[in-house]
mmCIF file of C-alpha atoms in Angstrom:
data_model
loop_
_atom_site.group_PDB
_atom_site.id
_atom_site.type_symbol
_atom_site.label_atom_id
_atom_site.label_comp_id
_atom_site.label_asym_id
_atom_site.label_seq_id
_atom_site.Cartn_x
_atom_site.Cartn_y
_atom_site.Cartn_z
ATOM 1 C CA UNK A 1318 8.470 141.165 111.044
ATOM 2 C CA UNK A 1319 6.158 143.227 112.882
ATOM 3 C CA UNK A 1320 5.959 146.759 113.103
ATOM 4 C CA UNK A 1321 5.068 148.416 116.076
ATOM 5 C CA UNK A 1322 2.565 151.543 115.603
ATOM 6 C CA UNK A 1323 1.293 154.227 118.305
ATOM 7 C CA UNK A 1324 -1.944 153.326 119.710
ATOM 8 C CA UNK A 1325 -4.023 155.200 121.834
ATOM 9 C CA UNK A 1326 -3.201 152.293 124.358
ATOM 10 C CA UNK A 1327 0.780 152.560 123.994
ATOM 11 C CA UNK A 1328 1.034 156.159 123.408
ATOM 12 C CA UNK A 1329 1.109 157.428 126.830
ATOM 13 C CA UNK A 1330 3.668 155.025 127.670
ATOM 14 C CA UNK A 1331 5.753 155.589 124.551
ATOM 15 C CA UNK A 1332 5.699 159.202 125.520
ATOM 16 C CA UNK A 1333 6.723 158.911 129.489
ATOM 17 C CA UNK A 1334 10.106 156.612 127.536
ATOM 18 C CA UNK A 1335 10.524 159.532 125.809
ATOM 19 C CA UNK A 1336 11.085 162.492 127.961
ATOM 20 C CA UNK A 1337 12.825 160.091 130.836
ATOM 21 C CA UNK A 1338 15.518 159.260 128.072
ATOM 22 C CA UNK A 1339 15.690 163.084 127.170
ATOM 23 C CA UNK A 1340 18.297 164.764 129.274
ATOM 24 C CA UNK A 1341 16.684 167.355 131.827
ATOM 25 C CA UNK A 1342 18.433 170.242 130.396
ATOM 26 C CA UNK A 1343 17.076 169.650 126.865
ATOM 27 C CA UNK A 1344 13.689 170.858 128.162
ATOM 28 C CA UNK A 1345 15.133 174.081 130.139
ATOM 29 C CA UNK A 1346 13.523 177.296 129.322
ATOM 30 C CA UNK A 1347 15.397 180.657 130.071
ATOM 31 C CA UNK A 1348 12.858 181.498 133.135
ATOM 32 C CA UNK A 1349 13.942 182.122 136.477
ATOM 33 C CA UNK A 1350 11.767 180.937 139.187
ATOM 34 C CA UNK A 1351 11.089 181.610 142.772
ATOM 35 C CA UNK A 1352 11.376 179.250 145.611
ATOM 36 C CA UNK A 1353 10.642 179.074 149.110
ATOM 37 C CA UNK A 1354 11.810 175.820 151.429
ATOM 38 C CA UNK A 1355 12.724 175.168 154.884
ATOM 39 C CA UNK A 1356 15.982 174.688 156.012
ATOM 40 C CA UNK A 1357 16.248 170.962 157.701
ATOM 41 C CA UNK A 1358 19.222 172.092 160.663
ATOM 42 C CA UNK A 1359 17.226 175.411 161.347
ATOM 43 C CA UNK A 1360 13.552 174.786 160.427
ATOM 44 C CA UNK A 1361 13.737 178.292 159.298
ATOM 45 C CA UNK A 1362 12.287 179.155 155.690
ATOM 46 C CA UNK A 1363 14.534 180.848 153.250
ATOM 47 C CA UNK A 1364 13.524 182.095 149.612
ATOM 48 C CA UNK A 1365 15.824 181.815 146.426
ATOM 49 C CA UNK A 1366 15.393 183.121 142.954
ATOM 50 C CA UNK A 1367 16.884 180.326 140.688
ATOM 51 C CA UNK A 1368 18.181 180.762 137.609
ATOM 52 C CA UNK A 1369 17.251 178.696 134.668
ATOM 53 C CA UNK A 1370 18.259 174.983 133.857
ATOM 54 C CA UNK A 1371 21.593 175.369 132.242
ATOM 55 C CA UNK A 1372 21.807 174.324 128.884
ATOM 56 C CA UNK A 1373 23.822 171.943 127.416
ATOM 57 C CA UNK A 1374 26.888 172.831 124.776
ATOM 58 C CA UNK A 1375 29.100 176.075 125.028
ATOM 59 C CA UNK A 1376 29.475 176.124 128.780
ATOM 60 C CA UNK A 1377 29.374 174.643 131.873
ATOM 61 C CA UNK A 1378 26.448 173.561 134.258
ATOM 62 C CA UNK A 1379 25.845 176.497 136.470
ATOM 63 C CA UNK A 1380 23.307 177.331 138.553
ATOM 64 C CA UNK A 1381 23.206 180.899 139.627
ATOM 65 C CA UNK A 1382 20.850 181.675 142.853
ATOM 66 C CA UNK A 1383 19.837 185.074 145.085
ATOM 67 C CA UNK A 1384 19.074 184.049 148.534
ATOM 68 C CA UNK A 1385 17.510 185.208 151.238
ATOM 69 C CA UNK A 1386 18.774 183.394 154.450
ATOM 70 C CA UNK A 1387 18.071 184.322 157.953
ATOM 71 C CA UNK A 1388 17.688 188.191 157.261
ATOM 72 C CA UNK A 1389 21.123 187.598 154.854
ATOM 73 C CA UNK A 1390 21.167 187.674 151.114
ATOM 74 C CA UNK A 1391 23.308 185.493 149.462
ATOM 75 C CA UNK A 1392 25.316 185.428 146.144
ATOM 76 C CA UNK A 1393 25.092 181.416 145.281
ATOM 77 C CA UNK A 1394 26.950 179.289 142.390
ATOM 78 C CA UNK A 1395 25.740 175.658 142.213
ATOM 79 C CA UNK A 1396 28.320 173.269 139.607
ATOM 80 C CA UNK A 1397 28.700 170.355 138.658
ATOM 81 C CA UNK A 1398 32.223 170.426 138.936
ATOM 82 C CA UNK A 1399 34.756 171.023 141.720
ATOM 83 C CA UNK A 1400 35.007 174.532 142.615
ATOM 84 C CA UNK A 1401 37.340 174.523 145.750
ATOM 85 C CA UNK A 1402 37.799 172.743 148.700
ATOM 86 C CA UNK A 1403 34.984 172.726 151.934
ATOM 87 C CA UNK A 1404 35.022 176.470 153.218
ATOM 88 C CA UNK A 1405 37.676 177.996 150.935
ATOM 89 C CA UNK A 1406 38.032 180.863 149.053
ATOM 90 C CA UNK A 1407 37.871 180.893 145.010
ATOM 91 C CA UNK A 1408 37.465 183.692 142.836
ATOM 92 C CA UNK A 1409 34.493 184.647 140.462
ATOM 93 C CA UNK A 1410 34.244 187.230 137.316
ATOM 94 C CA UNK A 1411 31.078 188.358 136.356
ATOM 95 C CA UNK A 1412 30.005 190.585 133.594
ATOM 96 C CA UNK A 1413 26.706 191.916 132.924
ATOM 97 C CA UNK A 1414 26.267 192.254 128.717
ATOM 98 C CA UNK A 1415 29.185 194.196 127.675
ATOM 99 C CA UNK A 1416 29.965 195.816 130.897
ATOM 100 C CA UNK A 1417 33.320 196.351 132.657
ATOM 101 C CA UNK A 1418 33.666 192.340 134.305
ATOM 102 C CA UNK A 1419 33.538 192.289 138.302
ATOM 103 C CA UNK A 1420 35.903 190.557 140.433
ATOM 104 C CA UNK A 1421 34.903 189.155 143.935
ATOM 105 C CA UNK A 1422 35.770 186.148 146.379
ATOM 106 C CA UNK A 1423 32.875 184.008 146.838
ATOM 107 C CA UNK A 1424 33.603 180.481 149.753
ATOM 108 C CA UNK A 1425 32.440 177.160 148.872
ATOM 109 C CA UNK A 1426 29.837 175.875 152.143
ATOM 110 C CA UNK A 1427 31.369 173.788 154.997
ATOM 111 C CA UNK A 1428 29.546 170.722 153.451
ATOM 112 C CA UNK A 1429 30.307 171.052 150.036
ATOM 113 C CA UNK A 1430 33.341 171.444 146.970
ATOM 114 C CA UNK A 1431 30.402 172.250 144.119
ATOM 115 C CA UNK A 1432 28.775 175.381 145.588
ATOM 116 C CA UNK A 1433 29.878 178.339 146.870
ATOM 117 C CA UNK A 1434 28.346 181.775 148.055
ATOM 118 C CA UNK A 1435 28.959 185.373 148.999
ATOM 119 C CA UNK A 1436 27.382 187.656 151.557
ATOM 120 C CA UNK A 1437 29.512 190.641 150.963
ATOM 121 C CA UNK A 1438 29.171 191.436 146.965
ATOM 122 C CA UNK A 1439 25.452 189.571 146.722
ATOM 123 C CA UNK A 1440 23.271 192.657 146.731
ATOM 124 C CA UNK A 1441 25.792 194.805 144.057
ATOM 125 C CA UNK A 1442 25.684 191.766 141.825
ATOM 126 C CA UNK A 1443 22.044 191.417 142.034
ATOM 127 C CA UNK A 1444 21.734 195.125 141.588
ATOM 128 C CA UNK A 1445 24.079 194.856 138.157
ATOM 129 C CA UNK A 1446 21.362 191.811 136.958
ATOM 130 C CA UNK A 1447 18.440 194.060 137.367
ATOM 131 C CA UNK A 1448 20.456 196.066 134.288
ATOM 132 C CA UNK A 1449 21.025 193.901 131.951
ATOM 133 C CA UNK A 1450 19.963 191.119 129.784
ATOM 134 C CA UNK A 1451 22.608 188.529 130.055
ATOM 135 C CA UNK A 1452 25.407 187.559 132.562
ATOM 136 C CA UNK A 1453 28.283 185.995 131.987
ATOM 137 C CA UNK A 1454 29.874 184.027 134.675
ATOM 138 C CA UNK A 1455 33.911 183.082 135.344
ATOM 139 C CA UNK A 1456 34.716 180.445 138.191
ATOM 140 C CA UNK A 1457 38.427 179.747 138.344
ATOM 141 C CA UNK A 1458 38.944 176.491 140.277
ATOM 142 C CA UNK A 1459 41.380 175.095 142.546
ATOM 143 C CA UNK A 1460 43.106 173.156 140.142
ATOM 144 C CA UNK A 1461 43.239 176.870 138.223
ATOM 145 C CA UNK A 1462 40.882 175.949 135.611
ATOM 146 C CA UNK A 1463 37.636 178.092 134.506
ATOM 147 C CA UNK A 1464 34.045 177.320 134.451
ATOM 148 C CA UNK A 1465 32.108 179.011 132.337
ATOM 149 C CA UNK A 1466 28.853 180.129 131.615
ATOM 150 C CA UNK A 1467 26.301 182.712 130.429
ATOM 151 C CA UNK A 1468 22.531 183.274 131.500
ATOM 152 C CA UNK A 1469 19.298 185.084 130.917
ATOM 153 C CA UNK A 1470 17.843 187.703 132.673
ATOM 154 C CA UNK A 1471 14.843 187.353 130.925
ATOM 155 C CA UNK A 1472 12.405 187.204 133.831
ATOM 156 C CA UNK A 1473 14.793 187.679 136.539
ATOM 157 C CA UNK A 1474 13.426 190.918 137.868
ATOM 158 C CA UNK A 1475 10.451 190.054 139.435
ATOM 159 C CA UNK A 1476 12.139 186.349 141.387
ATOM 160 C CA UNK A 1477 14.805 188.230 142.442
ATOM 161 C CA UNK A 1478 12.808 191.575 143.817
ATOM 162 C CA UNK A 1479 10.854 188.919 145.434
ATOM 163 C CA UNK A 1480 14.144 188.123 147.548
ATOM 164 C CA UNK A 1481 14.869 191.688 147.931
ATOM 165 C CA UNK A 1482 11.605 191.992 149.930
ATOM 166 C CA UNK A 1483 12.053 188.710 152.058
ATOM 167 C CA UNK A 1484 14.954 190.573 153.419
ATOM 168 C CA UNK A 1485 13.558 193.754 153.426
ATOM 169 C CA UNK A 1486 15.289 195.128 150.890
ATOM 170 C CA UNK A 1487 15.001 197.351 147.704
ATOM 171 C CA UNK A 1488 16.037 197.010 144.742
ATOM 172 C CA UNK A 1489 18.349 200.190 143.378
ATOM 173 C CA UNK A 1490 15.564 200.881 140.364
ATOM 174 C CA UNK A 1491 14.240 204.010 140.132
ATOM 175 C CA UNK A 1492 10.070 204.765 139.955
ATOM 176 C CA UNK A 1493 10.295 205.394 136.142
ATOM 177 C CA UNK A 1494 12.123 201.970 135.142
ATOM 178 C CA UNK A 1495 15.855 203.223 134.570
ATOM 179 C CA UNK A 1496 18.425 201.629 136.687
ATOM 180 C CA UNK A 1497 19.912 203.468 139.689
ATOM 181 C CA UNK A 1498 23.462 204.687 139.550
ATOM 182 C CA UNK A 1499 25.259 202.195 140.876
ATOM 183 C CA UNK A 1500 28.852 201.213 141.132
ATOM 184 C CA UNK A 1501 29.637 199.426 137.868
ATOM 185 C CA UNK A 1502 28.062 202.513 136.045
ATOM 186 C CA UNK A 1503 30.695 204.545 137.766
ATOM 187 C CA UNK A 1504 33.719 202.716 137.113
ATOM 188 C CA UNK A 1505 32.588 202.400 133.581
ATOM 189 C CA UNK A 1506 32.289 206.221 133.057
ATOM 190 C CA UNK A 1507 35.253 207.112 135.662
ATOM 191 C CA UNK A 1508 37.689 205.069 133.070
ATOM 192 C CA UNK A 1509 36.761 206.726 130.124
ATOM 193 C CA UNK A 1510 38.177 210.497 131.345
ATOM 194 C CA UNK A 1511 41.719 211.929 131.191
ATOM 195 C CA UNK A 1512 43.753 211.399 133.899
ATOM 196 C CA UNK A 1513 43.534 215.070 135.370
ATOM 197 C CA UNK A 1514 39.291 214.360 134.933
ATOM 198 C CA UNK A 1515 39.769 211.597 137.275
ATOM 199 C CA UNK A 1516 42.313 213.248 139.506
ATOM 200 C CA UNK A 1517 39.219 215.937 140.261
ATOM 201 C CA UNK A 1518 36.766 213.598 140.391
ATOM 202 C CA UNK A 1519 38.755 211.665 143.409
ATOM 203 C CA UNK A 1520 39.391 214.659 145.148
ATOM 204 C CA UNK A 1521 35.427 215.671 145.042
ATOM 205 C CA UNK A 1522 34.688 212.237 146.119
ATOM 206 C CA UNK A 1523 37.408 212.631 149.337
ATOM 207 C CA UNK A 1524 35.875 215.524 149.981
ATOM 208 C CA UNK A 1525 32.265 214.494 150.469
ATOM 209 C CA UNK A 1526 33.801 211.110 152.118
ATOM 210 C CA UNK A 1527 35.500 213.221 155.177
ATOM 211 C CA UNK A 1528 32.335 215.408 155.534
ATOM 212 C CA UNK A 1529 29.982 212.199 155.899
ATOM 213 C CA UNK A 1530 32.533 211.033 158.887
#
């Protein structure tokens, strides 16, 4: 019986075998990446900062995206699995590192049951990623099950700044590095005073909210 050996004639080919039979997430690397394409109904371009290749174990295969569409960003969640049905509502948790988690409503598109977006909360949650190093990601389904999954930031600063300036926006980081204060960071410190602390904190903020009207 013959063995075969790798030959400088086979081993190209031997090789190609190999990473087609390896799974595509095996070979995922925790960058996020930039993209620009054109949109085939509009022929408008739109940029994207993706997030990295899920990998496979623990969680679920997510795909997290910051999109720039027609002037609008975007807040998008690509699965594998069934999310919702076309155009409805479902509900997303997301928590950057050990921060207090964020609730929002995101709507799966008109064509599809596996992806779903938000206009409304996509700049505050792309704000909260420029903080941290991690974020972890809840999708409750319609069949009330959760989908799961956490991803690296590493990288994701300069994609999704990238975005920011497609739509002529900034990002809320200050000149010397340190995130701005932002929502999260308040709730975070508001819940950690007395009741009477937050009492005269809410008035303050009433206060400044019926001068700016």
């Amino acid at each position: 019986m013959k063995h075969s050996r790798l030959t400088g004639n086979n081993a190209p080919a031997i090789l190609l075998g190999l990473l087609i039979a390896c799974p595509l997430n095996a070979l995922a690397d925790n960058d996020w990446s930039y993209h620009q394409e054109s949109d085939s109904l509009t022929n408008q371009t739109y940029s994207f900062a993706q997030s990295p290749l899920p990998r496979p174990g623990l969680y679920d295969n997510i795909m997290l995206e910051i999109v720039c569409k027609e002037n609008k960003l975007q807040a998008v969640i690509d699965a594998d699995s069934l999310i919702a049905s076309q155009g409805r509502s479902f509900d997303v948790e997301y928590q950057i590192d050990k921060n207090t988690p964020v609730t929002l409503q995101m709507k799966t598109f008109p064509d599809s049951k596996r992806k779903g977006y938000s206009d409304e909360s996509a700049k505050r949650m792309a704000d909260d990623m420029l903080t941290g190093q991690a974020i972890f990601i809840r999708v409750t389904t319609m069949l009330r099950t959760v989908l799961s999954i956490s991803i690296p930031l590493d990288n994701a600063a300069q994609p999704i700044k990238h975005v920011f300036a497609d739509c002529g926006l900034d990002s809320s980081s200050n000149a010397a590095g340190e995130p701005a204060y932002n929502l999260t960071k308040f709730e975070q410190e508001f819940s950690k005073l007395t009741g009477e602390q937050q009492q005269q904190v809410l008035a303050k903020i009433k206060k400044i909210m019926t001068e700016m009207r």
